[in-house]
Amino acid sequence: MKMALRACLRTKPGLTALLSQLSCSGHAAARRAPALVAQRSSSSTSQKIKVDFDQSSGVAVMHMQSPPVNSLSLEFLTDVCIALEKLEMDKSCRGLVVTSSQPKVFSAGLDILDMYGKSPEHCAEFWKAVQEMWLKFYGSNMITIAAVNGSSPAGGCLLSMTCDYRIMADNPRYSIGLNETKLGIVAPFWFKDTMVNTVGHRATEMALQLGLLYSPAEALKIGLVDQLVHEDQVLTTATETMTKWLAIPDHARQLTKSMMRKPTIDKLAANREADVNNFVKFITKDSIQKSLGMYLEMLKRRKA
């Protein structure tokens, strides 16, 4: 199954311009909202993620469990896409909660090891997987809620923004945001579009230029997250919130979601190949590879 999806990712046309110059309907409408009480459930687990699906409520919980920080590697992204596709195909699945099994982190973002010292072919496959993850989440027919129970920079922030609703742990030690420019990378246009759709143009302009990472309180203030709760209550609150969303007829909610997001999705879908080419050209530059190498060395010294 993984091989089939990876083959699909390799052959699907690409996205749009990404990093610039320098320095990254239908599920059947429910007649009533089921109570979130487990009666029958199923579970699927890969090395990187675990999905628990409660068939009685129609809600699945995806636990990201790729230590130490849920980096979005090619393998991780492939597992996520496969799991999401399976849930979308199951008409009884109406909602998905995404959370982390790792302490203090939701996701640290894209895995640098999939961009450093790799062949152009590998970099292209990796970027297609990033695109695929975004397209599947942002265009999902399911209700998606991010239970952000730790820090969520860069690609982790992007993943949370693809969801319909974001609940974050109210811990000032945690942060969230697209901080690519601080690594000498330019966020691609579809990262930017997602953030504009979430917090507006001016807030996005400031955030992306300065590579801002927001505390939970700051993120709530600009609308980057929708709710703050004690970190022990993040998943419980997500489950309770899901009940409210399930009360809305699926067809009406799905059509409304599509109306809001389709222009952004179409923009990426029409330019995927160009985006992949731009990413590969950028990430394989000697200067960028040198910067990534220096960043990895800094991380090693910190661990030491």
mmCIF file of C-alpha atoms in Angstrom:
data_model
loop_
_atom_site.group_PDB
_atom_site.id
_atom_site.type_symbol
_atom_site.label_atom_id
_atom_site.label_comp_id
_atom_site.label_asym_id
_atom_site.label_seq_id
_atom_site.Cartn_x
_atom_site.Cartn_y
_atom_site.Cartn_z
ATOM 1 C CA MET A 1 0.000 0.000 0.000
ATOM 2 C CA LYS A 2 2.831 2.394 0.893
ATOM 3 C CA MET A 3 4.574 1.618 -2.383
ATOM 4 C CA ALA A 4 1.388 2.299 -4.316
ATOM 5 C CA LEU A 5 0.897 5.654 -2.634
ATOM 6 C CA ARG A 6 4.509 6.642 -3.156
ATOM 7 C CA ALA A 7 4.197 5.738 -6.829
ATOM 8 C CA CYS A 8 1.108 7.900 -6.977
ATOM 9 C CA LEU A 9 2.969 10.765 -5.325
ATOM 10 C CA ARG A 10 5.778 10.437 -7.854
ATOM 11 C CA THR A 11 3.475 10.608 -10.849
ATOM 12 C CA LYS A 12 0.973 13.227 -9.699
ATOM 13 C CA PRO A 13 1.582 16.645 -11.245
ATOM 14 C CA GLY A 14 3.263 19.133 -9.007
ATOM 15 C CA LEU A 15 2.416 22.228 -6.989
ATOM 16 C CA THR A 16 3.442 25.823 -7.371
ATOM 17 C CA ALA A 17 6.352 27.989 -6.641
ATOM 18 C CA LEU A 18 7.570 27.343 -3.207
ATOM 19 C CA LEU A 19 10.551 28.620 -1.507
ATOM 20 C CA SER A 20 11.889 31.525 -3.474
ATOM 21 C CA GLN A 21 15.455 32.476 -3.531
ATOM 22 C CA LEU A 22 17.213 32.078 -0.349
ATOM 23 C CA SER A 23 17.077 31.114 2.857
ATOM 24 C CA CYS A 24 11.664 26.950 2.901
ATOM 25 C CA SER A 25 -18.995 15.224 -0.434
ATOM 26 C CA GLY A 26 -19.422 13.445 0.493
ATOM 27 C CA HIS A 27 -19.984 11.411 3.537
ATOM 28 C CA ALA A 28 -23.624 10.566 4.023
ATOM 29 C CA ALA A 29 -25.431 13.167 6.045
ATOM 30 C CA ALA A 30 -26.213 11.961 9.514
ATOM 31 C CA ARG A 31 -29.732 12.288 10.754
ATOM 32 C CA ARG A 32 -28.510 12.930 14.250
ATOM 33 C CA ALA A 33 -25.205 13.636 15.912
ATOM 34 C CA PRO A 34 -24.092 10.459 17.675
ATOM 35 C CA ALA A 35 -22.815 10.714 21.218
ATOM 36 C CA LEU A 36 -19.091 10.222 21.545
ATOM 37 C CA VAL A 37 -19.346 7.042 23.565
ATOM 38 C CA ALA A 38 -17.220 4.084 22.542
ATOM 39 C CA GLN A 39 -19.214 1.001 21.641
ATOM 40 C CA ARG A 40 -17.371 -0.445 18.657
ATOM 41 C CA SER A 41 -13.948 0.719 17.721
ATOM 42 C CA SER A 42 -11.108 -0.239 15.445
ATOM 43 C CA SER A 43 -7.461 0.647 15.551
ATOM 44 C CA SER A 44 -4.657 0.749 12.994
ATOM 45 C CA THR A 45 -1.043 1.409 13.774
ATOM 46 C CA SER A 46 2.060 2.117 11.756
ATOM 47 C CA GLN A 47 5.503 2.862 13.054
ATOM 48 C CA LYS A 48 4.814 6.585 12.893
ATOM 49 C CA ILE A 49 1.104 6.984 13.656
ATOM 50 C CA LYS A 50 -1.747 5.252 15.453
ATOM 51 C CA VAL A 51 -5.382 5.699 14.433
ATOM 52 C CA ASP A 52 -8.233 4.800 16.767
ATOM 53 C CA PHE A 53 -11.615 4.829 15.059
ATOM 54 C CA ASP A 54 -14.795 4.706 17.142
ATOM 55 C CA GLN A 55 -17.391 3.451 14.682
ATOM 56 C CA SER A 56 -20.266 4.213 17.038
ATOM 57 C CA SER A 57 -19.481 7.933 17.057
ATOM 58 C CA GLY A 58 -17.951 8.175 13.591
ATOM 59 C CA VAL A 59 -14.846 9.864 15.021
ATOM 60 C CA ALA A 60 -11.225 8.813 14.605
ATOM 61 C CA VAL A 61 -8.221 10.004 16.611
ATOM 62 C CA MET A 62 -4.843 10.093 14.874
ATOM 63 C CA HIS A 63 -1.938 9.951 17.312
ATOM 64 C CA MET A 64 1.373 11.098 15.861
ATOM 65 C CA GLN A 65 4.023 8.902 17.474
ATOM 66 C CA SER A 66 7.311 9.472 15.686
ATOM 67 C CA PRO A 67 9.906 10.280 18.342
ATOM 68 C CA PRO A 68 11.406 12.506 19.323
ATOM 69 C CA VAL A 69 9.419 15.390 17.763
ATOM 70 C CA ASN A 70 7.053 13.999 15.092
ATOM 71 C CA SER A 71 9.176 15.333 12.235
ATOM 72 C CA LEU A 72 7.326 15.209 8.930
ATOM 73 C CA SER A 73 9.562 12.720 7.117
ATOM 74 C CA LEU A 74 8.743 11.006 3.835
ATOM 75 C CA GLU A 75 7.823 7.824 5.689
ATOM 76 C CA PHE A 76 5.690 9.709 8.198
ATOM 77 C CA LEU A 77 3.871 11.686 5.501
ATOM 78 C CA THR A 78 3.212 8.507 3.526
ATOM 79 C CA ASP A 79 1.697 6.823 6.586
ATOM 80 C CA VAL A 80 -0.473 9.870 7.290
ATOM 81 C CA CYS A 81 -1.758 10.027 3.711
ATOM 82 C CA ILE A 82 -2.585 6.322 3.672
ATOM 83 C CA ALA A 83 -4.437 6.546 6.999
ATOM 84 C CA LEU A 84 -6.365 9.638 5.931
ATOM 85 C CA GLU A 85 -7.339 8.065 2.621
ATOM 86 C CA LYS A 86 -8.687 4.982 4.406
ATOM 87 C CA LEU A 87 -10.766 7.123 6.746
ATOM 88 C CA GLU A 88 -12.143 9.207 3.863
ATOM 89 C CA MET A 89 -13.231 6.031 2.082
ATOM 90 C CA ASP A 90 -15.136 4.851 5.155
ATOM 91 C CA LYS A 91 -18.466 6.673 4.939
ATOM 92 C CA SER A 92 -19.091 6.029 8.635
ATOM 93 C CA CYS A 93 -16.131 8.217 9.585
ATOM 94 C CA ARG A 94 -17.304 11.818 9.952
ATOM 95 C CA GLY A 95 -14.637 13.405 12.113
ATOM 96 C CA LEU A 96 -10.905 13.235 12.828
ATOM 97 C CA VAL A 97 -8.918 14.538 15.785
ATOM 98 C CA VAL A 98 -5.173 14.908 15.210
ATOM 99 C CA THR A 99 -2.877 14.930 18.227
ATOM 100 C CA SER A 100 0.583 13.919 19.416
ATOM 101 C CA SER A 101 1.803 11.053 21.567
ATOM 102 C CA GLN A 102 5.127 12.820 22.114
ATOM 103 C CA PRO A 103 5.545 14.978 25.221
ATOM 104 C CA LYS A 104 5.692 18.755 24.760
ATOM 105 C CA VAL A 105 5.518 18.723 20.949
ATOM 106 C CA PHE A 106 2.735 18.470 18.386
ATOM 107 C CA SER A 107 5.066 18.380 15.378
ATOM 108 C CA ALA A 108 8.419 20.085 14.827
ATOM 109 C CA GLY A 109 7.748 20.351 11.092
ATOM 110 C CA LEU A 110 9.463 19.047 7.969
ATOM 111 C CA ASP A 111 12.279 16.570 8.482
ATOM 112 C CA ILE A 112 15.547 18.249 7.489
ATOM 113 C CA LEU A 113 17.139 14.834 6.957
ATOM 114 C CA ASP A 114 14.846 14.378 3.943
ATOM 115 C CA MET A 115 16.228 17.603 2.455
ATOM 116 C CA TYR A 116 19.920 17.467 3.386
ATOM 117 C CA GLY A 117 22.400 15.473 1.325
ATOM 118 C CA LYS A 118 19.668 13.808 -0.700
ATOM 119 C CA SER A 119 19.353 13.340 -4.458
ATOM 120 C CA PRO A 120 17.078 15.619 -6.490
ATOM 121 C CA GLU A 121 14.810 12.613 -7.049
ATOM 122 C CA HIS A 122 14.427 12.021 -3.317
ATOM 123 C CA CYS A 123 13.780 15.711 -2.652
ATOM 124 C CA ALA A 124 11.070 15.701 -5.330
ATOM 125 C CA GLU A 125 9.391 12.632 -3.834
ATOM 126 C CA PHE A 126 9.537 14.198 -0.385
ATOM 127 C CA TRP A 127 7.970 17.466 -1.551
ATOM 128 C CA LYS A 128 5.182 15.673 -3.400
ATOM 129 C CA ALA A 129 4.378 13.907 -0.132
ATOM 130 C CA VAL A 130 4.224 17.261 1.693
ATOM 131 C CA GLN A 131 1.852 18.554 -0.972
ATOM 132 C CA GLU A 132 -0.270 15.413 -0.761
ATOM 133 C CA MET A 133 -0.598 15.676 3.002
ATOM 134 C CA TRP A 134 -1.747 19.292 2.731
ATOM 135 C CA LEU A 135 -4.209 18.577 -0.074
ATOM 136 C CA LYS A 136 -5.767 15.634 1.758
ATOM 137 C CA PHE A 137 -6.156 17.485 5.057
ATOM 138 C CA TYR A 138 -7.182 20.879 3.694
ATOM 139 C CA GLY A 139 -9.726 19.343 1.332
ATOM 140 C CA SER A 140 -11.006 16.617 3.654
ATOM 141 C CA ASN A 141 -14.749 16.015 3.804
ATOM 142 C CA MET A 142 -14.355 15.054 7.458
ATOM 143 C CA ILE A 143 -14.508 17.444 10.375
ATOM 144 C CA THR A 144 -10.880 17.862 11.398
ATOM 145 C CA ILE A 145 -9.767 19.164 14.788
ATOM 146 C CA ALA A 146 -6.143 19.707 15.780
ATOM 147 C CA ALA A 147 -5.489 18.899 19.446
ATOM 148 C CA VAL A 148 -2.211 20.807 19.699
ATOM 149 C CA ASN A 149 -0.704 19.481 22.920
ATOM 150 C CA GLY A 150 2.782 20.934 22.462
ATOM 151 C CA SER A 151 4.942 23.199 20.325
ATOM 152 C CA SER A 152 4.113 23.320 16.630
ATOM 153 C CA PRO A 153 6.556 25.301 14.481
ATOM 154 C CA ALA A 154 6.811 25.448 10.673
ATOM 155 C CA GLY A 155 5.247 22.358 9.049
ATOM 156 C CA GLY A 156 3.598 21.457 12.353
ATOM 157 C CA CYS A 157 1.827 24.805 12.292
ATOM 158 C CA LEU A 158 0.804 24.175 8.690
ATOM 159 C CA LEU A 159 -0.697 20.811 9.636
ATOM 160 C CA SER A 160 -2.729 22.379 12.420
ATOM 161 C CA MET A 161 -3.972 25.148 10.089
ATOM 162 C CA THR A 162 -5.340 22.585 7.629
ATOM 163 C CA CYS A 163 -7.818 21.522 10.300
ATOM 164 C CA ASP A 164 -11.247 23.060 10.813
ATOM 165 C CA TYR A 165 -10.625 23.883 14.470
ATOM 166 C CA ARG A 166 -7.508 24.167 16.641
ATOM 167 C CA ILE A 167 -7.322 23.599 20.394
ATOM 168 C CA MET A 168 -3.934 24.295 22.007
ATOM 169 C CA ALA A 169 -2.448 23.553 25.404
ATOM 170 C CA ASP A 170 -2.276 26.740 27.470
ATOM 171 C CA ASN A 171 1.394 26.459 28.373
ATOM 172 C CA PRO A 172 3.630 29.516 27.798
ATOM 173 C CA ARG A 173 6.581 27.228 27.068
ATOM 174 C CA TYR A 174 4.882 26.066 23.859
ATOM 175 C CA SER A 175 4.879 27.987 20.592
ATOM 176 C CA ILE A 176 3.330 27.826 17.140
ATOM 177 C CA GLY A 177 3.997 29.604 13.853
ATOM 178 C CA LEU A 178 5.658 29.541 10.433
ATOM 179 C CA ASN A 179 9.256 30.463 11.270
ATOM 180 C CA GLU A 180 10.916 29.495 7.974
ATOM 181 C CA THR A 181 12.664 32.823 7.373
ATOM 182 C CA LYS A 182 14.720 32.394 10.536
ATOM 183 C CA LEU A 183 16.266 29.345 8.879
ATOM 184 C CA GLY A 184 16.926 31.308 5.691
ATOM 185 C CA ILE A 185 13.992 29.656 3.929
ATOM 186 C CA VAL A 186 10.966 31.176 2.212
ATOM 187 C CA ALA A 187 7.596 29.591 2.949
ATOM 188 C CA PRO A 188 5.872 28.463 -0.280
ATOM 189 C CA PHE A 189 2.842 30.297 -1.566
ATOM 190 C CA TRP A 190 0.412 27.666 -0.317
ATOM 191 C CA PHE A 191 1.779 27.880 3.229
ATOM 192 C CA LYS A 192 1.200 31.629 2.931
ATOM 193 C CA ASP A 193 -2.301 31.217 1.486
ATOM 194 C CA THR A 194 -3.274 28.846 4.295
ATOM 195 C CA MET A 195 -2.150 31.332 6.918
ATOM 196 C CA VAL A 196 -3.863 34.265 5.184
ATOM 197 C CA ASN A 197 -7.083 32.244 5.198
ATOM 198 C CA THR A 198 -6.584 31.625 8.919
ATOM 199 C CA VAL A 199 -5.404 34.927 10.423
ATOM 200 C CA GLY A 200 -5.679 37.496 7.634
ATOM 201 C CA HIS A 201 -3.230 39.266 5.324
ATOM 202 C CA ARG A 202 -1.521 41.714 7.690
ATOM 203 C CA ALA A 203 -0.923 39.222 10.484
ATOM 204 C CA THR A 204 0.457 36.761 7.939
ATOM 205 C CA GLU A 205 2.742 39.368 6.386
ATOM 206 C CA MET A 206 4.259 40.166 9.775
ATOM 207 C CA ALA A 207 4.464 36.514 10.815
ATOM 208 C CA LEU A 208 6.175 35.275 7.668
ATOM 209 C CA GLN A 209 8.659 38.125 7.261
ATOM 210 C CA LEU A 210 9.785 37.956 10.875
ATOM 211 C CA GLY A 211 9.473 34.181 11.224
ATOM 212 C CA LEU A 212 7.342 34.656 14.328
ATOM 213 C CA LEU A 213 6.611 31.897 16.794
ATOM 214 C CA TYR A 214 3.594 32.733 18.950
ATOM 215 C CA SER A 215 2.873 31.733 22.514
ATOM 216 C CA PRO A 216 -0.528 30.075 22.981
ATOM 217 C CA ALA A 217 -2.024 33.355 24.259
ATOM 218 C CA GLU A 218 -0.633 35.292 21.294
ATOM 219 C CA ALA A 219 -1.820 32.613 18.868
ATOM 220 C CA LEU A 220 -5.339 32.809 20.307
ATOM 221 C CA LYS A 221 -5.321 36.594 19.988
ATOM 222 C CA ILE A 222 -4.609 36.575 16.243
ATOM 223 C CA GLY A 223 -6.837 33.541 15.532
ATOM 224 C CA LEU A 224 -4.057 31.061 14.806
ATOM 225 C CA VAL A 225 -5.717 28.786 17.357
ATOM 226 C CA ASP A 226 -9.365 28.818 18.391
ATOM 227 C CA GLN A 227 -9.249 27.731 22.017
ATOM 228 C CA LEU A 228 -6.789 27.287 24.890
ATOM 229 C CA VAL A 229 -7.210 24.689 27.621
ATOM 230 C CA HIS A 230 -5.020 23.039 30.240
ATOM 231 C CA GLU A 231 -2.731 20.550 28.530
ATOM 232 C CA ASP A 232 -4.364 17.643 30.365
ATOM 233 C CA GLN A 233 -7.689 18.606 28.783
ATOM 234 C CA VAL A 234 -6.695 19.126 25.145
ATOM 235 C CA LEU A 235 -7.900 15.774 23.821
ATOM 236 C CA THR A 236 -11.020 15.724 25.998
ATOM 237 C CA THR A 237 -11.956 19.207 24.829
ATOM 238 C CA ALA A 238 -11.395 18.201 21.204
ATOM 239 C CA THR A 239 -13.800 15.293 21.690
ATOM 240 C CA GLU A 240 -16.420 17.559 23.258
ATOM 241 C CA THR A 241 -15.988 20.142 20.508
ATOM 242 C CA MET A 242 -16.398 17.473 17.863
ATOM 243 C CA THR A 243 -19.909 16.767 19.186
ATOM 244 C CA LYS A 244 -20.966 20.324 18.283
ATOM 245 C CA TRP A 245 -19.594 20.006 14.765
ATOM 246 C CA LEU A 246 -21.261 16.623 14.277
ATOM 247 C CA ALA A 247 -24.648 18.246 14.930
ATOM 248 C CA ILE A 248 -24.377 20.086 11.597
ATOM 249 C CA PRO A 249 -25.690 18.153 8.564
ATOM 250 C CA ASP A 250 -22.673 16.834 6.679
ATOM 251 C CA HIS A 251 -23.728 17.927 3.210
ATOM 252 C CA ALA A 252 -24.249 21.557 4.232
ATOM 253 C CA ARG A 253 -20.995 21.723 6.179
ATOM 254 C CA GLN A 254 -18.973 20.003 3.438
ATOM 255 C CA LEU A 255 -20.281 22.281 0.691
ATOM 256 C CA THR A 256 -19.557 25.335 2.811
ATOM 257 C CA LYS A 257 -16.038 24.114 3.565
ATOM 258 C CA SER A 258 -15.417 23.455 -0.110
ATOM 259 C CA MET A 259 -16.717 26.888 -1.054
ATOM 260 C CA MET A 260 -14.261 28.498 1.360
ATOM 261 C CA ARG A 261 -11.208 26.383 0.540
ATOM 262 C CA LYS A 262 -11.560 25.325 -3.094
ATOM 263 C CA PRO A 263 -9.829 28.383 -4.641
ATOM 264 C CA THR A 264 -6.753 27.796 -2.464
ATOM 265 C CA ILE A 265 -6.736 24.070 -3.205
ATOM 266 C CA ASP A 266 -7.179 24.630 -6.952
ATOM 267 C CA LYS A 267 -4.258 27.057 -6.987
ATOM 268 C CA LEU A 268 -1.931 24.419 -5.618
ATOM 269 C CA ALA A 269 -3.393 21.569 -7.667
ATOM 270 C CA ALA A 270 -2.830 23.519 -10.885
ATOM 271 C CA ASN A 271 0.809 24.221 -10.105
ATOM 272 C CA ARG A 272 2.127 21.161 -8.292
ATOM 273 C CA GLU A 273 4.777 20.218 -10.825
ATOM 274 C CA ALA A 274 6.207 23.731 -11.011
ATOM 275 C CA ASP A 275 6.283 23.895 -7.228
ATOM 276 C CA VAL A 276 8.170 20.612 -6.975
ATOM 277 C CA ASN A 277 10.686 21.780 -9.551
ATOM 278 C CA ASN A 278 11.193 25.071 -7.727
ATOM 279 C CA PHE A 279 11.634 23.292 -4.407
ATOM 280 C CA VAL A 280 14.209 20.844 -5.778
ATOM 281 C CA LYS A 281 16.128 23.623 -7.522
ATOM 282 C CA PHE A 282 16.167 25.646 -4.321
ATOM 283 C CA ILE A 283 16.878 22.969 -1.737
ATOM 284 C CA THR A 284 19.766 21.423 -3.689
ATOM 285 C CA LYS A 285 21.677 24.709 -3.969
ATOM 286 C CA ASP A 286 25.117 24.488 -2.389
ATOM 287 C CA SER A 287 24.411 27.526 -0.212
ATOM 288 C CA ILE A 288 21.143 26.057 1.096
ATOM 289 C CA GLN A 289 22.705 22.643 1.709
ATOM 290 C CA LYS A 290 25.486 24.366 3.633
ATOM 291 C CA SER A 291 22.932 26.249 5.750
ATOM 292 C CA LEU A 292 21.017 23.055 6.507
ATOM 293 C CA GLY A 293 24.250 21.305 7.427
ATOM 294 C CA MET A 294 25.188 24.083 9.828
ATOM 295 C CA TYR A 295 21.733 23.904 11.407
ATOM 296 C CA LEU A 296 22.053 20.139 11.909
ATOM 297 C CA GLU A 297 25.467 20.608 13.513
ATOM 298 C CA MET A 298 23.971 23.180 15.865
ATOM 299 C CA LEU A 299 21.273 20.687 16.861
ATOM 300 C CA LYS A 300 23.918 18.033 17.539
ATOM 301 C CA ARG A 301 25.864 20.406 19.784
ATOM 302 C CA ARG A 302 22.691 21.250 21.695
ATOM 303 C CA LYS A 303 21.995 17.552 22.315
ATOM 304 C CA ALA A 304 25.582 17.066 23.445
#
